[in-house]
Coordinates of C-alpha atoms and ligand atoms in Angstrom, one line a residue:
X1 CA 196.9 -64.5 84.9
X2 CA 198.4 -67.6 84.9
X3 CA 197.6 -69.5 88.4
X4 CA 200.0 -72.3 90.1
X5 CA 199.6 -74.2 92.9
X6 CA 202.6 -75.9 95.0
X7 CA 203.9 -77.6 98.4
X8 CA 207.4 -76.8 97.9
X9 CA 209.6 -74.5 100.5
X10 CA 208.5 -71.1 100.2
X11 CA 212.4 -69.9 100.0
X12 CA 213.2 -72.2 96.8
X13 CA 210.3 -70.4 94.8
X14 CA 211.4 -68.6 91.9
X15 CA 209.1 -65.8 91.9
X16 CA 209.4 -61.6 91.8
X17 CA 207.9 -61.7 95.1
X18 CA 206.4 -63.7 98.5
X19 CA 203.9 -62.1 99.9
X20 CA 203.1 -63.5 103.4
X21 CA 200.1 -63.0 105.2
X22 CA 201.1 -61.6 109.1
X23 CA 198.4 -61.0 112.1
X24 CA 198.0 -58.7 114.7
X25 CA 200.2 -60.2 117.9
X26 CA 197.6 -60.2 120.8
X27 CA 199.2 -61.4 124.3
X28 CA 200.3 -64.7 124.2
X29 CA 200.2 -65.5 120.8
X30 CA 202.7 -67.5 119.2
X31 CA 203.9 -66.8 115.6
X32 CA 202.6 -69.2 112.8
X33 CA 204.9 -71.6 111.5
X34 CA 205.5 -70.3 108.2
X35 CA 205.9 -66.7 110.5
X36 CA 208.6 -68.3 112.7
X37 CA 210.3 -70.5 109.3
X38 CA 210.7 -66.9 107.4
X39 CA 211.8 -65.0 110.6
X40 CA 214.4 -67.3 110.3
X41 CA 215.4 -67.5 106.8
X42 CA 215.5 -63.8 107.1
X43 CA 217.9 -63.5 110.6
X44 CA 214.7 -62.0 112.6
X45 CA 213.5 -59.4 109.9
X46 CA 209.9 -60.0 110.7
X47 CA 210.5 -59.9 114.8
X48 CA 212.6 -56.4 113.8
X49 CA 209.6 -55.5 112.1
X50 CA 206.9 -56.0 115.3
X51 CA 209.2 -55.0 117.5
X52 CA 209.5 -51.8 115.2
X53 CA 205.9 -50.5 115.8
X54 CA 205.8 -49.6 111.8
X55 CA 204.0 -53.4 111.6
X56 CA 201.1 -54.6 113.8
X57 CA 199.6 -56.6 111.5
X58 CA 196.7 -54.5 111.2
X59 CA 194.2 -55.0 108.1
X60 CA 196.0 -54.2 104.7
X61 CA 198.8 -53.1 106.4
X62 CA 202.3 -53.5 104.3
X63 CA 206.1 -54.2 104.1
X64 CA 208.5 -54.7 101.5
X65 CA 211.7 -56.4 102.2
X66 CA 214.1 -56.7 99.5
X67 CA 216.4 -59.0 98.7
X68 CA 215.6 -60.8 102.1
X69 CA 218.4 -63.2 103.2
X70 CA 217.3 -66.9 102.6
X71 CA 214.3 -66.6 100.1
X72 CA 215.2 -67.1 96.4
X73 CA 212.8 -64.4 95.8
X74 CA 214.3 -60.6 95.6
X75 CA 211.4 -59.3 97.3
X76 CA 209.3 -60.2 100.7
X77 CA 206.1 -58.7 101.3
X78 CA 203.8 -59.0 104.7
X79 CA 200.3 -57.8 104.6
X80 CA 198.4 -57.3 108.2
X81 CA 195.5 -60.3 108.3
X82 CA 194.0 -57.8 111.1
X83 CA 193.3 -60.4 114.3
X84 CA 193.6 -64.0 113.8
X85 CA 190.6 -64.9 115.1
X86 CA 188.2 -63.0 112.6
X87 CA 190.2 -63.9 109.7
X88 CA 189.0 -66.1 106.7
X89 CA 188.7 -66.7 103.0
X90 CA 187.0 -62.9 102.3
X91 CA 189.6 -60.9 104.0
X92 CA 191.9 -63.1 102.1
X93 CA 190.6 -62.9 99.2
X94 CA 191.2 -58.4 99.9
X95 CA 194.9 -59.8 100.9
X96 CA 195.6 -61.1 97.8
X97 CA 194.2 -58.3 95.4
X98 CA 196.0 -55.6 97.6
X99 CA 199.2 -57.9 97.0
X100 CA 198.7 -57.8 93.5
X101 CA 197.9 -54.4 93.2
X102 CA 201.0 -53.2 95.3
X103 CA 203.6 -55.6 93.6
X104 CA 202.3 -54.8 89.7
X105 CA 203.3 -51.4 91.0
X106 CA 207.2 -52.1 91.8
X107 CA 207.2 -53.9 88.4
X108 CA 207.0 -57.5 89.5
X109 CA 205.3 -60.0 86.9
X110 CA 205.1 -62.7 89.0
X111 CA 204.3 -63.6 92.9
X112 CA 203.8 -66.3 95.4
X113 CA 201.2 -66.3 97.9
X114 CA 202.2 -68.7 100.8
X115 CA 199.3 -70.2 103.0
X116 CA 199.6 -71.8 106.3
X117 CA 197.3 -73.6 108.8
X118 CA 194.2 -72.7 109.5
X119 CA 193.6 -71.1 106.3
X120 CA 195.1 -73.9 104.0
X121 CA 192.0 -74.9 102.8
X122 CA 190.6 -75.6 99.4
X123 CA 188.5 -72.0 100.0
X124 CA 191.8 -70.1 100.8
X125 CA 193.9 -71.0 98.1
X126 CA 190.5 -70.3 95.9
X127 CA 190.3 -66.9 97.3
X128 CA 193.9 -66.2 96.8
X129 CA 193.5 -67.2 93.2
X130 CA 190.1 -64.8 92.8
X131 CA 191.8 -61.9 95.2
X132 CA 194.6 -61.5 92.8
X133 CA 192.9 -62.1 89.6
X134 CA 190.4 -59.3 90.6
X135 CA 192.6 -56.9 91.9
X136 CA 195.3 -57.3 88.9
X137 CA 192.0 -56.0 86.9
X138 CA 192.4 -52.4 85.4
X139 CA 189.6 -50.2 83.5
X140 CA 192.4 -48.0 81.4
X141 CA 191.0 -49.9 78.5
X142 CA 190.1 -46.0 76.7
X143 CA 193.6 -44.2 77.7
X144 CA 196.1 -44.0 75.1
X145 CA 198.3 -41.4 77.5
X146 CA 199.0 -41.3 80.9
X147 CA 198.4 -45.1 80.8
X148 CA 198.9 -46.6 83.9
X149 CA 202.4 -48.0 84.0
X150 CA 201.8 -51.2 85.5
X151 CA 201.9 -54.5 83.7
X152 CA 199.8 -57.4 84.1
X153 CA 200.7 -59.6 86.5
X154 CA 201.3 -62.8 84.9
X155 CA 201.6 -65.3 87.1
X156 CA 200.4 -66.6 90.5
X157 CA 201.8 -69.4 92.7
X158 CA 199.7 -70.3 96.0
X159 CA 202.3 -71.9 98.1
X160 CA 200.7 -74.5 100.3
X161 CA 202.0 -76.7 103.4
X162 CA 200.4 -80.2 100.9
X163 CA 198.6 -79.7 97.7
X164 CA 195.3 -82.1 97.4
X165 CA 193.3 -82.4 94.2
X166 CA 190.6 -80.0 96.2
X167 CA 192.9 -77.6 96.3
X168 CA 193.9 -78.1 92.4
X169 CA 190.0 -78.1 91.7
X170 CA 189.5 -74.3 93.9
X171 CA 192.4 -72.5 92.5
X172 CA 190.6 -73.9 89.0
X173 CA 187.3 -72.9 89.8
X174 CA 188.4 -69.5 91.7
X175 CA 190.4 -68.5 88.3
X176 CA 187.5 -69.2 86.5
X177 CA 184.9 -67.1 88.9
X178 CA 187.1 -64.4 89.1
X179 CA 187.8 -64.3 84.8
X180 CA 184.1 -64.1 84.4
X181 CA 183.6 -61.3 87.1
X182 CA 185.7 -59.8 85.3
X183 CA 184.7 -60.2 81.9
X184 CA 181.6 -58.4 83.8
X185 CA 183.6 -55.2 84.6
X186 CA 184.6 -55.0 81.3
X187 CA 181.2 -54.6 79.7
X188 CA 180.2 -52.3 82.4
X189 CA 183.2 -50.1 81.9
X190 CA 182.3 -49.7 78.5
X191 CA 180.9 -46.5 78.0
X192 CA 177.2 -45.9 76.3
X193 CA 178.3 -44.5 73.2
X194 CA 179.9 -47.7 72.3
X195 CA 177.4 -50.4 74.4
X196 CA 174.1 -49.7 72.9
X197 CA 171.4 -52.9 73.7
X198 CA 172.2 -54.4 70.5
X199 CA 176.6 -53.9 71.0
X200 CA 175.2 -55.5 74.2
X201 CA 173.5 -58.4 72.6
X202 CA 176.5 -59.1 70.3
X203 CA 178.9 -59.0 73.4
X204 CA 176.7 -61.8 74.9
X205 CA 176.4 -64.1 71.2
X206 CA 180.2 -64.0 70.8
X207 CA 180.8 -65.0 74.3
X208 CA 178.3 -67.8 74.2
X209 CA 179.5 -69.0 70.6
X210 CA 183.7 -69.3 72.5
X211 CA 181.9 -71.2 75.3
X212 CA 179.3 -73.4 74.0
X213 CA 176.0 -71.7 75.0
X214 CA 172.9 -71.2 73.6
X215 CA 172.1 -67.5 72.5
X216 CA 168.9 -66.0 71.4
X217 CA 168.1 -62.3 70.7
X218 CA 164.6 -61.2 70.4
X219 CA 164.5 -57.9 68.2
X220 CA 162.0 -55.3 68.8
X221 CA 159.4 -56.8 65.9
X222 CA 159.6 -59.8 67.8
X223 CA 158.6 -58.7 71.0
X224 CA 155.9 -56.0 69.9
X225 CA 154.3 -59.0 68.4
X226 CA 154.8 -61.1 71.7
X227 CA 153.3 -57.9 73.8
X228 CA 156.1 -56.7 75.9
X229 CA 154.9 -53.0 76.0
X230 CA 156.3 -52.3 78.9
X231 CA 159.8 -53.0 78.1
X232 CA 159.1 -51.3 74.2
X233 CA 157.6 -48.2 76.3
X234 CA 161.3 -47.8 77.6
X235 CA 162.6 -48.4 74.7
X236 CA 160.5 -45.6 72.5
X237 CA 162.9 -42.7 73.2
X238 CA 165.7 -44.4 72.0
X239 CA 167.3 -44.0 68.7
X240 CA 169.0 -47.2 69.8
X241 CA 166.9 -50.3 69.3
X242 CA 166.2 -52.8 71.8
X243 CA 167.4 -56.2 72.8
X244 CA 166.2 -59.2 75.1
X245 CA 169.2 -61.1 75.4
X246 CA 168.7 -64.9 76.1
X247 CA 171.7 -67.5 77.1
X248 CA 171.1 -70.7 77.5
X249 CA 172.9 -73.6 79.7
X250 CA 172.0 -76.8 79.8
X251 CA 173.9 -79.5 82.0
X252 CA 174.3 -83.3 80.0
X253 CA 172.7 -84.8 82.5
X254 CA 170.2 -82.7 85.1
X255 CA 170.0 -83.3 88.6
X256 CA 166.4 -84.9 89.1
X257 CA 163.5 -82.8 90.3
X258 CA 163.2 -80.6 86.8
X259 CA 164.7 -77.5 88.5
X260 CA 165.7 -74.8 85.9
X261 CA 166.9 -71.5 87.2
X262 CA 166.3 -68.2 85.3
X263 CA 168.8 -65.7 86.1
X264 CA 167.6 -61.9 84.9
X265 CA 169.7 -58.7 84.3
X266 CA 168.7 -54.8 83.9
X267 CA 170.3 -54.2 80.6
X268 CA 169.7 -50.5 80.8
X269 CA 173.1 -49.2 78.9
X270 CA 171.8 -45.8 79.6
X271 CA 169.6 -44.2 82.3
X272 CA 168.9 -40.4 81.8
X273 CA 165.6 -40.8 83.4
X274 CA 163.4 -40.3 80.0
X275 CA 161.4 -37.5 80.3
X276 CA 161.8 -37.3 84.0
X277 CA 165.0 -36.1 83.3
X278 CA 167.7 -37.0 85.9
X279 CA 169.4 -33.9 87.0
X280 CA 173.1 -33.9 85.3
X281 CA 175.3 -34.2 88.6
X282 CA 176.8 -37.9 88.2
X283 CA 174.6 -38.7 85.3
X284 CA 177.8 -40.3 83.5
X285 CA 177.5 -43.0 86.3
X286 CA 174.3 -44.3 84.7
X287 CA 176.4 -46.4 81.6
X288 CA 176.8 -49.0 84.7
X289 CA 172.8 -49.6 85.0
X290 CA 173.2 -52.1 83.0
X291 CA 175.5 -54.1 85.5
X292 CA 172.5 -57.3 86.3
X293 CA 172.5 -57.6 83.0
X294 CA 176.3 -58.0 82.7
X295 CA 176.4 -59.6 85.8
X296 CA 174.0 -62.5 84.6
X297 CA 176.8 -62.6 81.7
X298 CA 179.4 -63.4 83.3
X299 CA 177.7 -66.0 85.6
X300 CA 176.7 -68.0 82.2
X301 CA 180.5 -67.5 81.1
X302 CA 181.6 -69.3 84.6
X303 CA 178.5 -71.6 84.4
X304 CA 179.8 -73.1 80.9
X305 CA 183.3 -73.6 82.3
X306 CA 182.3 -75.1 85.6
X307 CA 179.0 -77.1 84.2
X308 CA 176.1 -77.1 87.3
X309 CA 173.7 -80.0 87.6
X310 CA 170.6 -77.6 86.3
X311 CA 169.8 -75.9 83.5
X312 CA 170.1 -72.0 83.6
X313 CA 168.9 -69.8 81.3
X314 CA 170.0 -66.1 81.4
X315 CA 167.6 -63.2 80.2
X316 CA 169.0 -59.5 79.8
X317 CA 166.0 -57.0 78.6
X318 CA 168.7 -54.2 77.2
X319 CA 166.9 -50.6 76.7
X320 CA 168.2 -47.0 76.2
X321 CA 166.1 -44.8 78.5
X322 CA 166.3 -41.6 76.6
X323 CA 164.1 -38.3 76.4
X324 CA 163.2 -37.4 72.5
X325 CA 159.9 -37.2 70.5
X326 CA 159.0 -40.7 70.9
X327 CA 159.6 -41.0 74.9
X328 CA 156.9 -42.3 76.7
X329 CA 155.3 -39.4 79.2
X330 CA 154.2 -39.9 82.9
X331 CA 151.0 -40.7 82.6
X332 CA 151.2 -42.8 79.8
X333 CA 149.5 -46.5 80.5
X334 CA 151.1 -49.4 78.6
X335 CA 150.0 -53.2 78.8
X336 CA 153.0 -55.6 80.0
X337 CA 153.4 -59.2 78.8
X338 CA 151.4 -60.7 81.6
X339 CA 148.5 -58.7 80.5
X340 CA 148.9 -56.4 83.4
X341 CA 148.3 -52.2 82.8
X342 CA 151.2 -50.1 84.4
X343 CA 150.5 -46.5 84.8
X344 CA 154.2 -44.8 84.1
X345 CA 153.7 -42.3 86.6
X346 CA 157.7 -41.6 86.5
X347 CA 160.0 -42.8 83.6
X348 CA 162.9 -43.1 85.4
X349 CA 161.9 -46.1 87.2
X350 CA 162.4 -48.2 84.1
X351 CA 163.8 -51.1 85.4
X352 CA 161.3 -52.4 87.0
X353 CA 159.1 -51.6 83.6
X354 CA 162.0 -53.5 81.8
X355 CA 162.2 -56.8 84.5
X356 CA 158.2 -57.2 84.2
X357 CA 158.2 -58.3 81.0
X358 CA 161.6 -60.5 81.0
X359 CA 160.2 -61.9 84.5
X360 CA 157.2 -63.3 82.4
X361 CA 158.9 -64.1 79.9
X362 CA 161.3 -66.4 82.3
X363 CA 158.4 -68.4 83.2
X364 CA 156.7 -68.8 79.7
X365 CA 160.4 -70.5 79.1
X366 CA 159.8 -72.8 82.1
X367 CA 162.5 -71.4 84.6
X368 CA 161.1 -72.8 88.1
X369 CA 163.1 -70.7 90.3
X370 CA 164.0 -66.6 89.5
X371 CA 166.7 -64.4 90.4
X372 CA 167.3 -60.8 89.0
X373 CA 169.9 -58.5 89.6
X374 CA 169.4 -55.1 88.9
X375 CA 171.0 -51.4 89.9
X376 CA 167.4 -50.7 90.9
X377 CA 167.4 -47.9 93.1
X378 CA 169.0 -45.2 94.8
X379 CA 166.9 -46.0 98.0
X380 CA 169.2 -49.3 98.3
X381 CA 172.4 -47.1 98.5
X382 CA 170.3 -44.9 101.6
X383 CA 169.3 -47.8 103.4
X384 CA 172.4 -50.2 102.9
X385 CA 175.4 -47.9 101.6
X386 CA 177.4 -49.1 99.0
X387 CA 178.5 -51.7 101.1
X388 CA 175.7 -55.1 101.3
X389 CA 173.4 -56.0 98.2
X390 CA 169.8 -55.5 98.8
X391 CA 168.5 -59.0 98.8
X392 CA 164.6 -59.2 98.6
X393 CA 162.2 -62.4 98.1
X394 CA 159.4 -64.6 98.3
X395 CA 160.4 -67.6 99.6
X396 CA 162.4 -67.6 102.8
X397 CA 163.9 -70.5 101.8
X398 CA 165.4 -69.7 98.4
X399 CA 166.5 -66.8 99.4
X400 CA 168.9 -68.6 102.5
X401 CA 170.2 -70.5 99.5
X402 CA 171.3 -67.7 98.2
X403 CA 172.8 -65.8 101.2
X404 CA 174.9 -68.9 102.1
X405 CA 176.1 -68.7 98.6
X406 CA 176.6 -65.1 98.6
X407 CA 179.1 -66.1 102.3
X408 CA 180.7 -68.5 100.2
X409 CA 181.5 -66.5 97.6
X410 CA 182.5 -63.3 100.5
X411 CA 180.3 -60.9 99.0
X412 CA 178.1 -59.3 101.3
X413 CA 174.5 -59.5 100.9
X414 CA 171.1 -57.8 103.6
X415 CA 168.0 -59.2 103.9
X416 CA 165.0 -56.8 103.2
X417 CA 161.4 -56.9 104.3
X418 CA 158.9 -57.8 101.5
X419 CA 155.5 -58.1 103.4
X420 CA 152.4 -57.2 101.5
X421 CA 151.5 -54.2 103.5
X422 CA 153.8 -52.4 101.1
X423 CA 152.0 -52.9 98.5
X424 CA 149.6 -50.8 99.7
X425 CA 151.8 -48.2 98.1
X426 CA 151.4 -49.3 94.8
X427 CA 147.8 -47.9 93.5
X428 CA 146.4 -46.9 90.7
X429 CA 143.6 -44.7 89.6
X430 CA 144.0 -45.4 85.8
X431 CA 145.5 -49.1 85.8
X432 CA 146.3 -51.9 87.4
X433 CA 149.5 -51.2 89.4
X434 CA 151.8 -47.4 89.0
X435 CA 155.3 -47.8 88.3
X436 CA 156.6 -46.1 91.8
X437 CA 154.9 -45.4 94.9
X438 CA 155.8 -42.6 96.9
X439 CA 159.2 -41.0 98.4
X440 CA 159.7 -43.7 101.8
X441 CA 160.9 -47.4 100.8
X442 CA 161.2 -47.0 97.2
X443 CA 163.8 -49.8 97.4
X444 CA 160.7 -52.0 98.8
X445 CA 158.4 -50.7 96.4
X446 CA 160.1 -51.5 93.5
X447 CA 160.6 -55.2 95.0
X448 CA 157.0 -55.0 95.8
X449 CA 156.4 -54.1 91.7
X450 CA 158.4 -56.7 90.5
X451 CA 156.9 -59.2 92.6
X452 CA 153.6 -58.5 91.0
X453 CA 154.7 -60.3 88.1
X454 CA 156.8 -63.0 89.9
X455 CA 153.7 -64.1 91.5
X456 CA 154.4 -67.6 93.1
X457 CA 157.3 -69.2 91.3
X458 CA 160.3 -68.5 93.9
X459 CA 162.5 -65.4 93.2
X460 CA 165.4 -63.5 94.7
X461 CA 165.8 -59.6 94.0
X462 CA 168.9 -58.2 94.1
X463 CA 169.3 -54.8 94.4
X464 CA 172.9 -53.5 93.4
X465 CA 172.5 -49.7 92.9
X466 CA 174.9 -49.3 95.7
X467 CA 177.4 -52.3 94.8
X468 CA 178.0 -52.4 90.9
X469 CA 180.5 -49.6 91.2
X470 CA 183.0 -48.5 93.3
X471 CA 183.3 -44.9 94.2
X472 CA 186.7 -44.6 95.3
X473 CA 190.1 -47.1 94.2
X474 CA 190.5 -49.6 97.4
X475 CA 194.1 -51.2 97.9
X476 CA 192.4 -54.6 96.3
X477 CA 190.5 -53.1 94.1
X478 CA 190.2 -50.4 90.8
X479 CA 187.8 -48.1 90.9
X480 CA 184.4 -48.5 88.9
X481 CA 182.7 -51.9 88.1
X482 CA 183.2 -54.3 90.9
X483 CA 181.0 -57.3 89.0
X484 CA 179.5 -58.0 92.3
X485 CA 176.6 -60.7 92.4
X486 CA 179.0 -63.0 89.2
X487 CA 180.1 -64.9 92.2
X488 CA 177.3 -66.2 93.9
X489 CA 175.0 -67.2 91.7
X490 CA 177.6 -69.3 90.1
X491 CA 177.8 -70.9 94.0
X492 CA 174.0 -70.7 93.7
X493 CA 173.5 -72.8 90.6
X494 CA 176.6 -74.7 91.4
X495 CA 175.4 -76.2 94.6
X496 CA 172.3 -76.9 93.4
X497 CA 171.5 -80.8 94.6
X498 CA 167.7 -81.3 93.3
Ligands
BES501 N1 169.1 -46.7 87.6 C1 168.4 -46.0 88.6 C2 168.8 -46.4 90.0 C3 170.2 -46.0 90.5 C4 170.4 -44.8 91.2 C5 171.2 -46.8 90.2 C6 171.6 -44.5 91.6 C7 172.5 -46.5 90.6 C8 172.7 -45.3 91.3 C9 166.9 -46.3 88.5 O1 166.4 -46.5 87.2 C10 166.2 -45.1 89.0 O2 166.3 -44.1 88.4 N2 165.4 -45.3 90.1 C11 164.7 -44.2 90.6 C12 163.4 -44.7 91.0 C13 162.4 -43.6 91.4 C14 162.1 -42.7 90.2 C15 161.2 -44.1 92.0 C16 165.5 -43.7 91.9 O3 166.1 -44.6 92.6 O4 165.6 -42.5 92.1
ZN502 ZN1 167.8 -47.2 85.9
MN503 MN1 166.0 -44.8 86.1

């Protein structure tokens, strides 16, 4: 999608369609201006409309007027903001994709968003940009009938009171945050049969090679000889051989204090569990626990694009976790990178197998700071829904970094406790540490396991079991991959200042 940014008069755009964004009219409230301007051009369709009681302005609430007297456009819409006072660049960022979504659908190919005061701002017109791009997305990629109908949407103009070079420099940046999040969803859509670790690893070279980034994949030779047993261990039942997938940015000239963030992705392309099976109910779902790993992906696409002060390096440990004659059993004991012994009491908690030895790895390579994103467990989805990302660490003050990014990019994020009294649930008779601890917490166990080999370098855990993919279509958004997290760490390493 093409984006455009302008300060002329909404009714001389050329466009399929306005959409304008209308809110709930609480006593005493006066119109907006753009409101009261249109309600003009149009001889009082949007006062008709209120006064109607089919429009409150409620959240995601709609209404199409065509050929609306006054507006060069042939088509008006109004989407409900909800109330004024709670409104800001997240819910119109949901605006905007719903727009999309619902004008693609009458056959329009092009539309203008038009912002007024308060939300003007650099951060609107970016989340206009990002709320279309995202919502235009579709995952028919694999249908050759019944395809959906509706074209692309090919261009967007965000129609602004005065255009500043901020703004010019958001609806850039937004276009590119919202391409790479997307790029995201399309290798999480993909389904296993077609993304095995090393389809993954290719995926990641080609992308660095169009964008200038460095891209290393260790093969399983290399790594047996490096010790990653853990991550091999995972790896056995596979016919499919493994991947550690390393991309590399570095900025021209760093920002002092010799930061370098390591960003980390579950690359699992398949989860059946290994030989603790995983019953067969949803099992399909599992081609998406490799979402960190695409996540971390898409980040470095934005990353090249948008060029932060500190070098980031990207690791994605890409496994098959599959049952077969060379699957590792419960019980077995295998010896991780850092030299630690994990007892694999359960094989379906291979991520955390996976992350050990890519965490290690991260800081053999020098990365100072750590985040991984992972589809962890299902625990996160009991305790937090699929709504907030688990958000786990061990350093208070990293991780605030990364929930004001997280607000800046509008996707929702939960602190979670980490305290070392849960690691009281991780013992072993046999070896050092067991791979799960029992039934209650097992999103805080897992956390717990990973920072065993995190030790003091400061990390952020993300847990997005509950937030990689989306259960049901929403009026902004397709169902399946969301490419949540792609945002803000690309705010994370953005704002980086030392
Ligand atoms: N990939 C799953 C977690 C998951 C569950 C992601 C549901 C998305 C939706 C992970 O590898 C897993 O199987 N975790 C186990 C851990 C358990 C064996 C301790 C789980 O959550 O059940
Ligand atoms: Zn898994
Ligand atoms: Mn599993």
């Amino acid at each position: 999608m093409e984006t455009q940014i302008t300060a002329a008069p909404v009714e001389t755009v050329e466009t399929d369609a306005v959409a304008l964004v209308l809110f709930e009219r609480e006593e005493g409230q006066e119109p907006t201006p753009l409101a009261r301007k249109i309600d003009q051009l149009t001889a009082g369709w949007i006062g008709d409309l209120y006064a109607s009681g089919e429009f409150k302005g409620k959240t995601l609430e709609t209404a199409l007027c065509y050929r609306p007297s006054g507006l060069r456009s042939p088509r008006l819409l109004v989407i409900g903001g909800g109330k004024a006072g709670s409104f800001g660049h997240a819910e119109l960022r949901r605006l905007a994709g719903a727009a999309a979504r619902l004008l693609k659908g009458k056959g329009c190919r092009s539309f203008a968003l038009a912002l007024d005061a308060p939300f003007d701002a650099p951060e609107h017109a970016a989340a206009a940009a990002e709320g279309a791009i995202l919502g235009d997305y579709e995952t028919d990629r694999y249908k050759t009938q019944d395809k959906d109908e509706r074209k692309p949407i090919e261009r967007l103009i965000v129609v602004l009171p005065a255009v500043t070079a901020g703004h010019e420099q958001a609806v850039m940046r937004g276009r590119i945050l919202a391409e790479s999040q997307n790029f995201t969803r399309d290798l999480v859509n993909e389904p296993a049969n077609l993304l095995p670790p090393l389809v993954l690893a290719e995926r990641a070279r080609q992308m660095a090679s169009e964008y200038g980034l460095e891209c290393e994949i260790l093969d399983r030779e290399r790594m047996a000889q490096l010790g990653m047993g853990a991550l091999l261990g995972v790896a056995a039942g596979s016919q499919n051989p493994p991947a550690l997938i390393i991309v590399r940015y570095k900025p021209d000239t760093p920002a002092p204090g010799g930061a370098h963030l390591g960003l980390l992705g579950k690359g699992v392309t398949f989860d059946t569990g290994g030989i603790s099976l995983k019953p067969s109910d949803n099992m399909e779902k599992m081609k998406y626990d490799m979402a960190g790993g695409a996540s971390v992906l898409g980040v470095m696409r934005a990353l090249a694009q948008l060029k932060p002060a500190i070098p980031v390096t990207a690791l994605v440990p890409a496994v098959e976790n599959m049952p077969g004659g060379r699957a590792q059993r419960p019980g077995d004991i295998v010896t991780t990178l850092s030299g630690k012994t994990v007892e694999v009491l359960n094989t379906d908690a291979e991520g955390r197998l996976i992350l050990a030895d890519a965490i290690t790895y991260a800081k053999r390579l020098g990365c100072t700071h750590l985040v991984d994103v992972a589809t962890l467990t299902g625990a996160i989805v009991v305790a937090l829904g699929y709504v907030n990302v688990g958000v786990f660490s061990n350093n208070d003050e990293f991780r605030d970094r990364l929930l004001a990014a997280s607000r800046a990019a509008g996707e929702k994020m939960w602190p979670m406790p980490l305290d070392d009294e849960y690691k009281e649930m991780l013992k072993s008779a046999f070896a050092d540490i067991p791979n799960v601890g029992n039934r209650w917490g097992g999103a805080i166990t897992a956390a717990m396991f990973l920072k065993e080999f995190v030790e003091n370098t400061p990390w952020v855990h993300l847990d997005i079991a509950g937030t990689a993919w989306l259960e049901d279509a929403k009026p902004y958004m397709a169902k399946g991959p969301t490419g949540v997290t792609v945002r803000t760490l690309a705010n994370l390493s953005l704002s980086w200042k030392s």
